[in-house]
């Protein structure tokens, strides 16, 4: 049954049509054979009745006189006249059933019981060519002038009728087989041609590895039939999906540019402040070169500023570098995040609450790159949502080999468009936070999930990521 269910529709339908034709052919053949049997039975009954009636007229007076020799002579002349015909044996008995004469006296002796004739004789109305044997046995009353004066038993050769029936059966089987074969091939070709658009549609939907392709115009059926409308509707759906995918790609690209612009703006602010102090220090050294204490103090300022610029540059490079080794998360990654987000916090004068309870474990790890991107995107959105002088919270903890990240802000609750991006997998609608869909995809890619809650005028986004056993991480 499984193999039949997996069979293409273009093969199952012709097979079904062939099976129906076989059934119809079998029923029709049965009806033909029944009709032939009825005709043969009528013919043999008519012939037997004529034979019995003829003998009754000729033998009636002889049987009444019990004239055995005349009865035999009459039967012998009748047998010679019908030589090569159906009547292979005829016997005549008196009223008591005792045989007076027979065409084969050695087989049916005189004065024997006619009921002992082999072949189980039947009456005329029950005579039938049933195929049980090539010889039929008949027993009928010998009626003369309305009076039953004896009995007539006859054996009829019906081998030619059986041969005719077998020949008819053979011709029916051959004819049905040829007709079914021709009609099956024609039906297969016709149905396959009719179902070709469905086959093409199935191939376009299943053999494109999740990326549907439109049906070529040359393969779309002509006219306005159901299959033609189906093919055109499918092409319209493919075009709509492609347009939506392109719109989502452009939207995601725009979001990346927005996030990059925000991060660049924050970094520029973070770098511009130390540069002003560095320029003042160099100006002090140039103007007060004869004062060692001023030069030493300015040199210290230069060193601290340059170290700060080096740290900001390193963290930025680490965050955007493609890490081929899939480095495991460490506590330093969260310190880098704090350094990256600090310019945005300072620019909007936010109150940042930072709590990281992350102890590196030898037996469980998680990839650093995706976690850093998740946290940075949520922090940037929280800073924007809080507004100037708002509050932003960042909390990281480990619970039973599960990494939990909480990001809170005191701004208004997230709009529905942003929630759809963060919590759903449907098409992106205009609006919503930057990078929220990326947060969801990264979290689910790590086997985790994202939750949202609004309590006490505070929005909380929670990301739960299971830690991976170190051996399994190495295999991956």
PDB file of C-alpha atoms in Angstrom, residues 49-263:
ATOM      1  CA  UNK A  49     -37.150 -33.075 -28.501  1.00  0.00           C
ATOM      2  CA  UNK A  50     -37.378 -33.630 -32.270  1.00  0.00           C
ATOM      3  CA  UNK A  51     -35.501 -36.923 -31.882  1.00  0.00           C
ATOM      4  CA  UNK A  52     -37.796 -38.135 -29.082  1.00  0.00           C
ATOM      5  CA  UNK A  53     -40.991 -37.069 -30.851  1.00  0.00           C
ATOM      6  CA  UNK A  54     -39.894 -38.722 -34.090  1.00  0.00           C
ATOM      7  CA  UNK A  55     -39.085 -41.983 -32.338  1.00  0.00           C
ATOM      8  CA  UNK A  56     -42.339 -41.825 -30.377  1.00  0.00           C
ATOM      9  CA  UNK A  57     -44.377 -41.697 -33.582  1.00  0.00           C
ATOM     10  CA  UNK A  58     -42.381 -44.525 -35.188  1.00  0.00           C
ATOM     11  CA  UNK A  59     -42.030 -46.782 -32.152  1.00  0.00           C
ATOM     12  CA  UNK A  60     -45.368 -46.281 -30.400  1.00  0.00           C
ATOM     13  CA  UNK A  61     -47.272 -49.195 -32.089  1.00  0.00           C
ATOM     14  CA  UNK A  62     -44.240 -51.449 -31.924  1.00  0.00           C
ATOM     15  CA  UNK A  63     -43.805 -50.891 -28.189  1.00  0.00           C
ATOM     16  CA  UNK A  64     -47.512 -51.603 -27.630  1.00  0.00           C
ATOM     17  CA  UNK A  65     -47.117 -54.937 -29.460  1.00  0.00           C
ATOM     18  CA  UNK A  66     -43.842 -55.553 -27.614  1.00  0.00           C
ATOM     19  CA  UNK A  67     -42.250 -56.219 -31.010  1.00  0.00           C
ATOM     20  CA  UNK A  68     -38.600 -56.214 -30.010  1.00  0.00           C
ATOM     21  CA  UNK A  69     -37.137 -56.912 -33.446  1.00  0.00           C
ATOM     22  CA  UNK A  70     -39.088 -54.179 -35.162  1.00  0.00           C
ATOM     23  CA  UNK A  71     -38.084 -51.731 -32.436  1.00  0.00           C
ATOM     24  CA  UNK A  72     -34.433 -52.654 -32.908  1.00  0.00           C
ATOM     25  CA  UNK A  73     -34.734 -52.425 -36.707  1.00  0.00           C
ATOM     26  CA  UNK A  74     -36.310 -48.996 -36.442  1.00  0.00           C
ATOM     27  CA  UNK A  75     -33.584 -47.798 -34.049  1.00  0.00           C
ATOM     28  CA  UNK A  76     -30.890 -49.241 -36.324  1.00  0.00           C
ATOM     29  CA  UNK A  77     -32.264 -47.422 -39.389  1.00  0.00           C
ATOM     30  CA  UNK A  78     -32.517 -44.211 -37.343  1.00  0.00           C
ATOM     31  CA  UNK A  79     -28.912 -44.587 -36.182  1.00  0.00           C
ATOM     32  CA  UNK A  80     -27.697 -45.202 -39.732  1.00  0.00           C
ATOM     33  CA  UNK A  81     -29.575 -42.155 -40.908  1.00  0.00           C
ATOM     34  CA  UNK A  82     -28.033 -39.989 -38.220  1.00  0.00           C
ATOM     35  CA  UNK A  83     -24.531 -41.482 -38.377  1.00  0.00           C
ATOM     36  CA  UNK A  84     -21.919 -38.944 -37.383  1.00  0.00           C
ATOM     37  CA  UNK A  85     -24.571 -36.878 -35.659  1.00  0.00           C
ATOM     38  CA  UNK A  86     -25.148 -36.268 -31.981  1.00  0.00           C
ATOM     39  CA  UNK A  87     -27.167 -39.368 -31.021  1.00  0.00           C
ATOM     40  CA  UNK A  88     -24.472 -41.871 -30.060  1.00  0.00           C
ATOM     41  CA  UNK A  89     -26.838 -44.192 -28.178  1.00  0.00           C
ATOM     42  CA  UNK A  90     -30.597 -44.721 -28.032  1.00  0.00           C
ATOM     43  CA  UNK A  91     -32.496 -47.252 -25.941  1.00  0.00           C
ATOM     44  CA  UNK A  92     -36.255 -47.956 -25.752  1.00  0.00           C
ATOM     45  CA  UNK A  93     -38.047 -49.482 -22.746  1.00  0.00           C
ATOM     46  CA  UNK A  94     -41.617 -50.511 -22.026  1.00  0.00           C
ATOM     47  CA  UNK A  95     -43.890 -49.092 -19.346  1.00  0.00           C
ATOM     48  CA  UNK A  96     -42.067 -51.064 -16.649  1.00  0.00           C
ATOM     49  CA  UNK A  97     -38.705 -49.611 -17.657  1.00  0.00           C
ATOM     50  CA  UNK A  98     -37.387 -52.860 -19.106  1.00  0.00           C
ATOM     51  CA  UNK A  99     -35.225 -52.337 -22.199  1.00  0.00           C
ATOM     52  CA  UNK A 100     -36.770 -53.662 -25.425  1.00  0.00           C
ATOM     53  CA  UNK A 101     -33.954 -52.661 -27.796  1.00  0.00           C
ATOM     54  CA  UNK A 102     -30.924 -50.369 -28.046  1.00  0.00           C
ATOM     55  CA  UNK A 103     -28.550 -49.224 -30.770  1.00  0.00           C
ATOM     56  CA  UNK A 104     -25.718 -50.790 -28.737  1.00  0.00           C
ATOM     57  CA  UNK A 105     -27.105 -54.092 -27.334  1.00  0.00           C
ATOM     58  CA  UNK A 106     -23.818 -55.049 -25.724  1.00  0.00           C
ATOM     59  CA  UNK A 107     -23.811 -51.930 -23.627  1.00  0.00           C
ATOM     60  CA  UNK A 108     -27.564 -51.897 -22.948  1.00  0.00           C
ATOM     61  CA  UNK A 109     -28.772 -55.537 -22.923  1.00  0.00           C
ATOM     62  CA  UNK A 110     -32.358 -56.437 -23.584  1.00  0.00           C
ATOM     63  CA  UNK A 111     -34.633 -56.671 -20.564  1.00  0.00           C
ATOM     64  CA  UNK A 112     -32.210 -54.585 -18.420  1.00  0.00           C
ATOM     65  CA  UNK A 113     -33.444 -51.643 -16.354  1.00  0.00           C
ATOM     66  CA  UNK A 114     -33.233 -48.457 -18.388  1.00  0.00           C
ATOM     67  CA  UNK A 115     -32.550 -46.498 -15.175  1.00  0.00           C
ATOM     68  CA  UNK A 116     -29.169 -48.250 -14.994  1.00  0.00           C
ATOM     69  CA  UNK A 117     -27.961 -46.430 -18.086  1.00  0.00           C
ATOM     70  CA  UNK A 118     -24.635 -44.765 -17.214  1.00  0.00           C
ATOM     71  CA  UNK A 119     -24.318 -41.004 -17.222  1.00  0.00           C
ATOM     72  CA  UNK A 120     -27.200 -40.136 -14.826  1.00  0.00           C
ATOM     73  CA  UNK A 121     -29.901 -39.414 -17.430  1.00  0.00           C
ATOM     74  CA  UNK A 122     -31.905 -36.204 -16.993  1.00  0.00           C
ATOM     75  CA  UNK A 123     -35.290 -35.158 -18.284  1.00  0.00           C
ATOM     76  CA  UNK A 124     -35.669 -33.112 -21.452  1.00  0.00           C
ATOM     77  CA  UNK A 125     -36.412 -29.791 -19.730  1.00  0.00           C
ATOM     78  CA  UNK A 126     -33.251 -30.149 -17.589  1.00  0.00           C
ATOM     79  CA  UNK A 127     -30.964 -30.945 -20.517  1.00  0.00           C
ATOM     80  CA  UNK A 128     -28.012 -28.499 -20.495  1.00  0.00           C
ATOM     81  CA  UNK A 129     -24.487 -28.282 -21.933  1.00  0.00           C
ATOM     82  CA  UNK A 130     -22.836 -27.587 -18.594  1.00  0.00           C
ATOM     83  CA  UNK A 131     -19.304 -28.609 -19.518  1.00  0.00           C
ATOM     84  CA  UNK A 132     -19.183 -31.569 -17.139  1.00  0.00           C
ATOM     85  CA  UNK A 133     -18.543 -33.968 -20.044  1.00  0.00           C
ATOM     86  CA  UNK A 134     -18.758 -34.320 -23.832  1.00  0.00           C
ATOM     87  CA  UNK A 135     -21.811 -36.669 -23.613  1.00  0.00           C
ATOM     88  CA  UNK A 136     -25.272 -35.837 -22.214  1.00  0.00           C
ATOM     89  CA  UNK A 137     -27.742 -38.483 -21.108  1.00  0.00           C
ATOM     90  CA  UNK A 138     -31.454 -37.895 -21.658  1.00  0.00           C
ATOM     91  CA  UNK A 139     -34.488 -39.909 -20.580  1.00  0.00           C
ATOM     92  CA  UNK A 140     -37.965 -39.062 -21.835  1.00  0.00           C
ATOM     93  CA  UNK A 141     -41.381 -40.750 -21.896  1.00  0.00           C
ATOM     94  CA  UNK A 142     -42.481 -42.472 -25.091  1.00  0.00           C
ATOM     95  CA  UNK A 143     -45.953 -41.031 -25.715  1.00  0.00           C
ATOM     96  CA  UNK A 144     -48.237 -42.510 -28.352  1.00  0.00           C
ATOM     97  CA  UNK A 145     -51.707 -41.107 -28.990  1.00  0.00           C
ATOM     98  CA  UNK A 146     -51.634 -39.244 -25.686  1.00  0.00           C
ATOM     99  CA  UNK A 147     -50.627 -42.299 -23.708  1.00  0.00           C
ATOM    100  CA  UNK A 148     -47.239 -43.070 -22.183  1.00  0.00           C
ATOM    101  CA  UNK A 149     -46.337 -46.505 -23.443  1.00  0.00           C
ATOM    102  CA  UNK A 150     -42.619 -46.596 -22.605  1.00  0.00           C
ATOM    103  CA  UNK A 151     -39.390 -44.647 -22.187  1.00  0.00           C
ATOM    104  CA  UNK A 152     -36.638 -43.446 -24.483  1.00  0.00           C
ATOM    105  CA  UNK A 153     -33.041 -42.955 -23.258  1.00  0.00           C
ATOM    106  CA  UNK A 154     -30.529 -41.162 -25.482  1.00  0.00           C
ATOM    107  CA  UNK A 155     -26.906 -40.067 -25.205  1.00  0.00           C
ATOM    108  CA  UNK A 156     -25.945 -36.941 -27.154  1.00  0.00           C
ATOM    109  CA  UNK A 157     -22.421 -35.946 -28.204  1.00  0.00           C
ATOM    110  CA  UNK A 158     -21.919 -32.244 -27.369  1.00  0.00           C
ATOM    111  CA  UNK A 159     -18.130 -32.104 -27.749  1.00  0.00           C
ATOM    112  CA  UNK A 160     -18.450 -29.678 -30.681  1.00  0.00           C
ATOM    113  CA  UNK A 161     -20.547 -27.320 -28.541  1.00  0.00           C
ATOM    114  CA  UNK A 162     -17.987 -27.427 -25.745  1.00  0.00           C
ATOM    115  CA  UNK A 163     -15.245 -26.760 -28.286  1.00  0.00           C
ATOM    116  CA  UNK A 164     -17.232 -23.816 -29.593  1.00  0.00           C
ATOM    117  CA  UNK A 165     -17.607 -22.493 -26.055  1.00  0.00           C
ATOM    118  CA  UNK A 166     -13.868 -22.835 -25.341  1.00  0.00           C
ATOM    119  CA  UNK A 167     -13.064 -21.108 -28.612  1.00  0.00           C
ATOM    120  CA  UNK A 168     -15.401 -18.239 -27.727  1.00  0.00           C
ATOM    121  CA  UNK A 169     -13.774 -17.943 -24.297  1.00  0.00           C
ATOM    122  CA  UNK A 170     -10.305 -17.901 -25.853  1.00  0.00           C
ATOM    123  CA  UNK A 171     -11.303 -15.238 -28.374  1.00  0.00           C
ATOM    124  CA  UNK A 172     -12.877 -13.146 -25.618  1.00  0.00           C
ATOM    125  CA  UNK A 173      -9.742 -13.344 -23.476  1.00  0.00           C
ATOM    126  CA  UNK A 174      -7.441 -12.461 -26.393  1.00  0.00           C
ATOM    127  CA  UNK A 175      -9.743  -9.713 -27.601  1.00  0.00           C
ATOM    128  CA  UNK A 176     -10.143  -8.219 -24.122  1.00  0.00           C
ATOM    129  CA  UNK A 177      -6.406  -8.373 -23.485  1.00  0.00           C
ATOM    130  CA  UNK A 178      -5.631  -6.596 -26.765  1.00  0.00           C
ATOM    131  CA  UNK A 179      -8.364  -4.017 -26.228  1.00  0.00           C
ATOM    132  CA  UNK A 180      -7.327  -3.390 -22.620  1.00  0.00           C
ATOM    133  CA  UNK A 181      -3.671  -3.084 -23.610  1.00  0.00           C
ATOM    134  CA  UNK A 182      -4.416  -0.604 -26.390  1.00  0.00           C
ATOM    135  CA  UNK A 183      -6.879   1.401 -24.309  1.00  0.00           C
ATOM    136  CA  UNK A 184      -4.527   1.369 -21.304  1.00  0.00           C
ATOM    137  CA  UNK A 185      -1.660   2.742 -23.367  1.00  0.00           C
ATOM    138  CA  UNK A 186      -3.923   5.339 -24.930  1.00  0.00           C
ATOM    139  CA  UNK A 187      -5.369   6.228 -21.529  1.00  0.00           C
ATOM    140  CA  UNK A 188      -1.901   6.431 -19.998  1.00  0.00           C
ATOM    141  CA  UNK A 189      -0.742   8.800 -22.729  1.00  0.00           C
ATOM    142  CA  UNK A 190      -3.909  10.915 -22.522  1.00  0.00           C
ATOM    143  CA  UNK A 191      -3.983  11.115 -18.716  1.00  0.00           C
ATOM    144  CA  UNK A 192      -0.249  11.787 -18.525  1.00  0.00           C
ATOM    145  CA  UNK A 193      -0.684  14.623 -20.998  1.00  0.00           C
ATOM    146  CA  UNK A 194      -3.631  16.022 -19.039  1.00  0.00           C
ATOM    147  CA  UNK A 195      -1.752  15.739 -15.727  1.00  0.00           C
ATOM    148  CA  UNK A 196       1.500  17.146 -17.074  1.00  0.00           C
ATOM    149  CA  UNK A 197       0.782  20.619 -15.598  1.00  0.00           C
ATOM    150  CA  UNK A 198       0.192  19.002 -12.183  1.00  0.00           C
ATOM    151  CA  UNK A 199       3.465  17.042 -12.507  1.00  0.00           C
ATOM    152  CA  UNK A 200       5.334  20.224 -13.441  1.00  0.00           C
ATOM    153  CA  UNK A 201       3.725  22.068 -10.521  1.00  0.00           C
ATOM    154  CA  UNK A 202       4.727  19.299  -8.107  1.00  0.00           C
ATOM    155  CA  UNK A 203       8.284  19.317  -9.419  1.00  0.00           C
ATOM    156  CA  UNK A 204       8.561  23.092  -9.118  1.00  0.00           C
ATOM    157  CA  UNK A 205       7.322  22.935  -5.523  1.00  0.00           C
ATOM    158  CA  UNK A 206       9.326  19.934  -4.250  1.00  0.00           C
ATOM    159  CA  UNK A 207      12.571  19.885  -6.219  1.00  0.00           C
ATOM    160  CA  UNK A 208      13.670  23.498  -5.675  1.00  0.00           C
ATOM    161  CA  UNK A 209      14.959  23.048  -2.086  1.00  0.00           C
ATOM    162  CA  UNK A 210      12.483  25.439  -0.487  1.00  0.00           C
ATOM    163  CA  UNK A 211      12.889  28.145  -3.149  1.00  0.00           C
ATOM    164  CA  UNK A 212       9.848  27.890  -5.475  1.00  0.00           C
ATOM    165  CA  UNK A 213      10.322  28.705  -9.141  1.00  0.00           C
ATOM    166  CA  UNK A 214       7.590  29.769 -11.577  1.00  0.00           C
ATOM    167  CA  UNK A 215       6.341  27.419 -14.278  1.00  0.00           C
ATOM    168  CA  UNK A 216       7.769  28.437 -17.665  1.00  0.00           C
ATOM    169  CA  UNK A 217       5.230  30.151 -19.905  1.00  0.00           C
ATOM    170  CA  UNK A 218       5.814  27.533 -22.597  1.00  0.00           C
ATOM    171  CA  UNK A 219       4.638  24.808 -20.184  1.00  0.00           C
ATOM    172  CA  UNK A 220       1.493  26.598 -18.969  1.00  0.00           C
ATOM    173  CA  UNK A 221      -1.608  24.961 -20.563  1.00  0.00           C
ATOM    174  CA  UNK A 222      -3.391  26.990 -23.183  1.00  0.00           C
ATOM    175  CA  UNK A 223      -6.911  28.252 -22.722  1.00  0.00           C
ATOM    176  CA  UNK A 224      -8.785  28.972 -19.520  1.00  0.00           C
ATOM    177  CA  UNK A 225      -9.200  25.493 -18.055  1.00  0.00           C
ATOM    178  CA  UNK A 226      -8.759  24.514 -14.415  1.00  0.00           C
ATOM    179  CA  UNK A 227      -5.137  23.409 -14.847  1.00  0.00           C
ATOM    180  CA  UNK A 228      -4.257  26.563 -16.767  1.00  0.00           C
ATOM    181  CA  UNK A 229      -5.746  28.724 -14.008  1.00  0.00           C
ATOM    182  CA  UNK A 230      -3.915  26.634 -11.400  1.00  0.00           C
ATOM    183  CA  UNK A 231      -0.561  27.143 -13.153  1.00  0.00           C
ATOM    184  CA  UNK A 232      -1.122  30.893 -13.525  1.00  0.00           C
ATOM    185  CA  UNK A 233      -2.215  31.191  -9.891  1.00  0.00           C
ATOM    186  CA  UNK A 234       0.912  29.330  -8.784  1.00  0.00           C
ATOM    187  CA  UNK A 235       3.120  31.656 -10.841  1.00  0.00           C
ATOM    188  CA  UNK A 236       1.387  34.656  -9.261  1.00  0.00           C
ATOM    189  CA  UNK A 237       2.045  33.204  -5.790  1.00  0.00           C
ATOM    190  CA  UNK A 238       5.711  32.593  -6.647  1.00  0.00           C
ATOM    191  CA  UNK A 239       6.051  36.187  -7.865  1.00  0.00           C
ATOM    192  CA  UNK A 240       4.399  37.444  -4.663  1.00  0.00           C
ATOM    193  CA  UNK A 241       6.710  35.319  -2.498  1.00  0.00           C
ATOM    194  CA  UNK A 242       9.747  36.550  -4.432  1.00  0.00           C
ATOM    195  CA  UNK A 243       8.625  40.161  -4.062  1.00  0.00           C
ATOM    196  CA  UNK A 244       8.054  39.699  -0.332  1.00  0.00           C
ATOM    197  CA  UNK A 245      11.449  38.016   0.098  1.00  0.00           C
ATOM    198  CA  UNK A 246      13.111  40.887  -1.750  1.00  0.00           C
ATOM    199  CA  UNK A 247      11.282  43.404   0.429  1.00  0.00           C
ATOM    200  CA  UNK A 248      12.367  41.535   3.576  1.00  0.00           C
ATOM    201  CA  UNK A 249      15.952  41.412   2.300  1.00  0.00           C
ATOM    202  CA  UNK A 250      15.963  45.160   1.682  1.00  0.00           C
ATOM    203  CA  UNK A 251      14.347  45.778   5.065  1.00  0.00           C
ATOM    204  CA  UNK A 252      16.941  43.628   6.812  1.00  0.00           C
ATOM    205  CA  UNK A 253      19.705  45.389   4.909  1.00  0.00           C
ATOM    206  CA  UNK A 254      18.291  48.757   5.928  1.00  0.00           C
ATOM    207  CA  UNK A 255      18.156  47.584   9.544  1.00  0.00           C
ATOM    208  CA  UNK A 256      21.795  46.541   9.380  1.00  0.00           C
ATOM    209  CA  UNK A 257      22.726  49.948   8.030  1.00  0.00           C
ATOM    210  CA  UNK A 258      20.694  51.634  10.782  1.00  0.00           C
ATOM    211  CA  UNK A 259      22.366  49.554  13.488  1.00  0.00           C
ATOM    212  CA  UNK A 260      25.766  50.221  11.938  1.00  0.00           C
ATOM    213  CA  UNK A 261      25.028  53.933  11.805  1.00  0.00           C
ATOM    214  CA  UNK A 262      23.972  54.013  15.443  1.00  0.00           C
ATOM    215  CA  UNK A 263      27.039  52.067  16.504  1.00  0.00           C
TER     216      UNK A 263
END
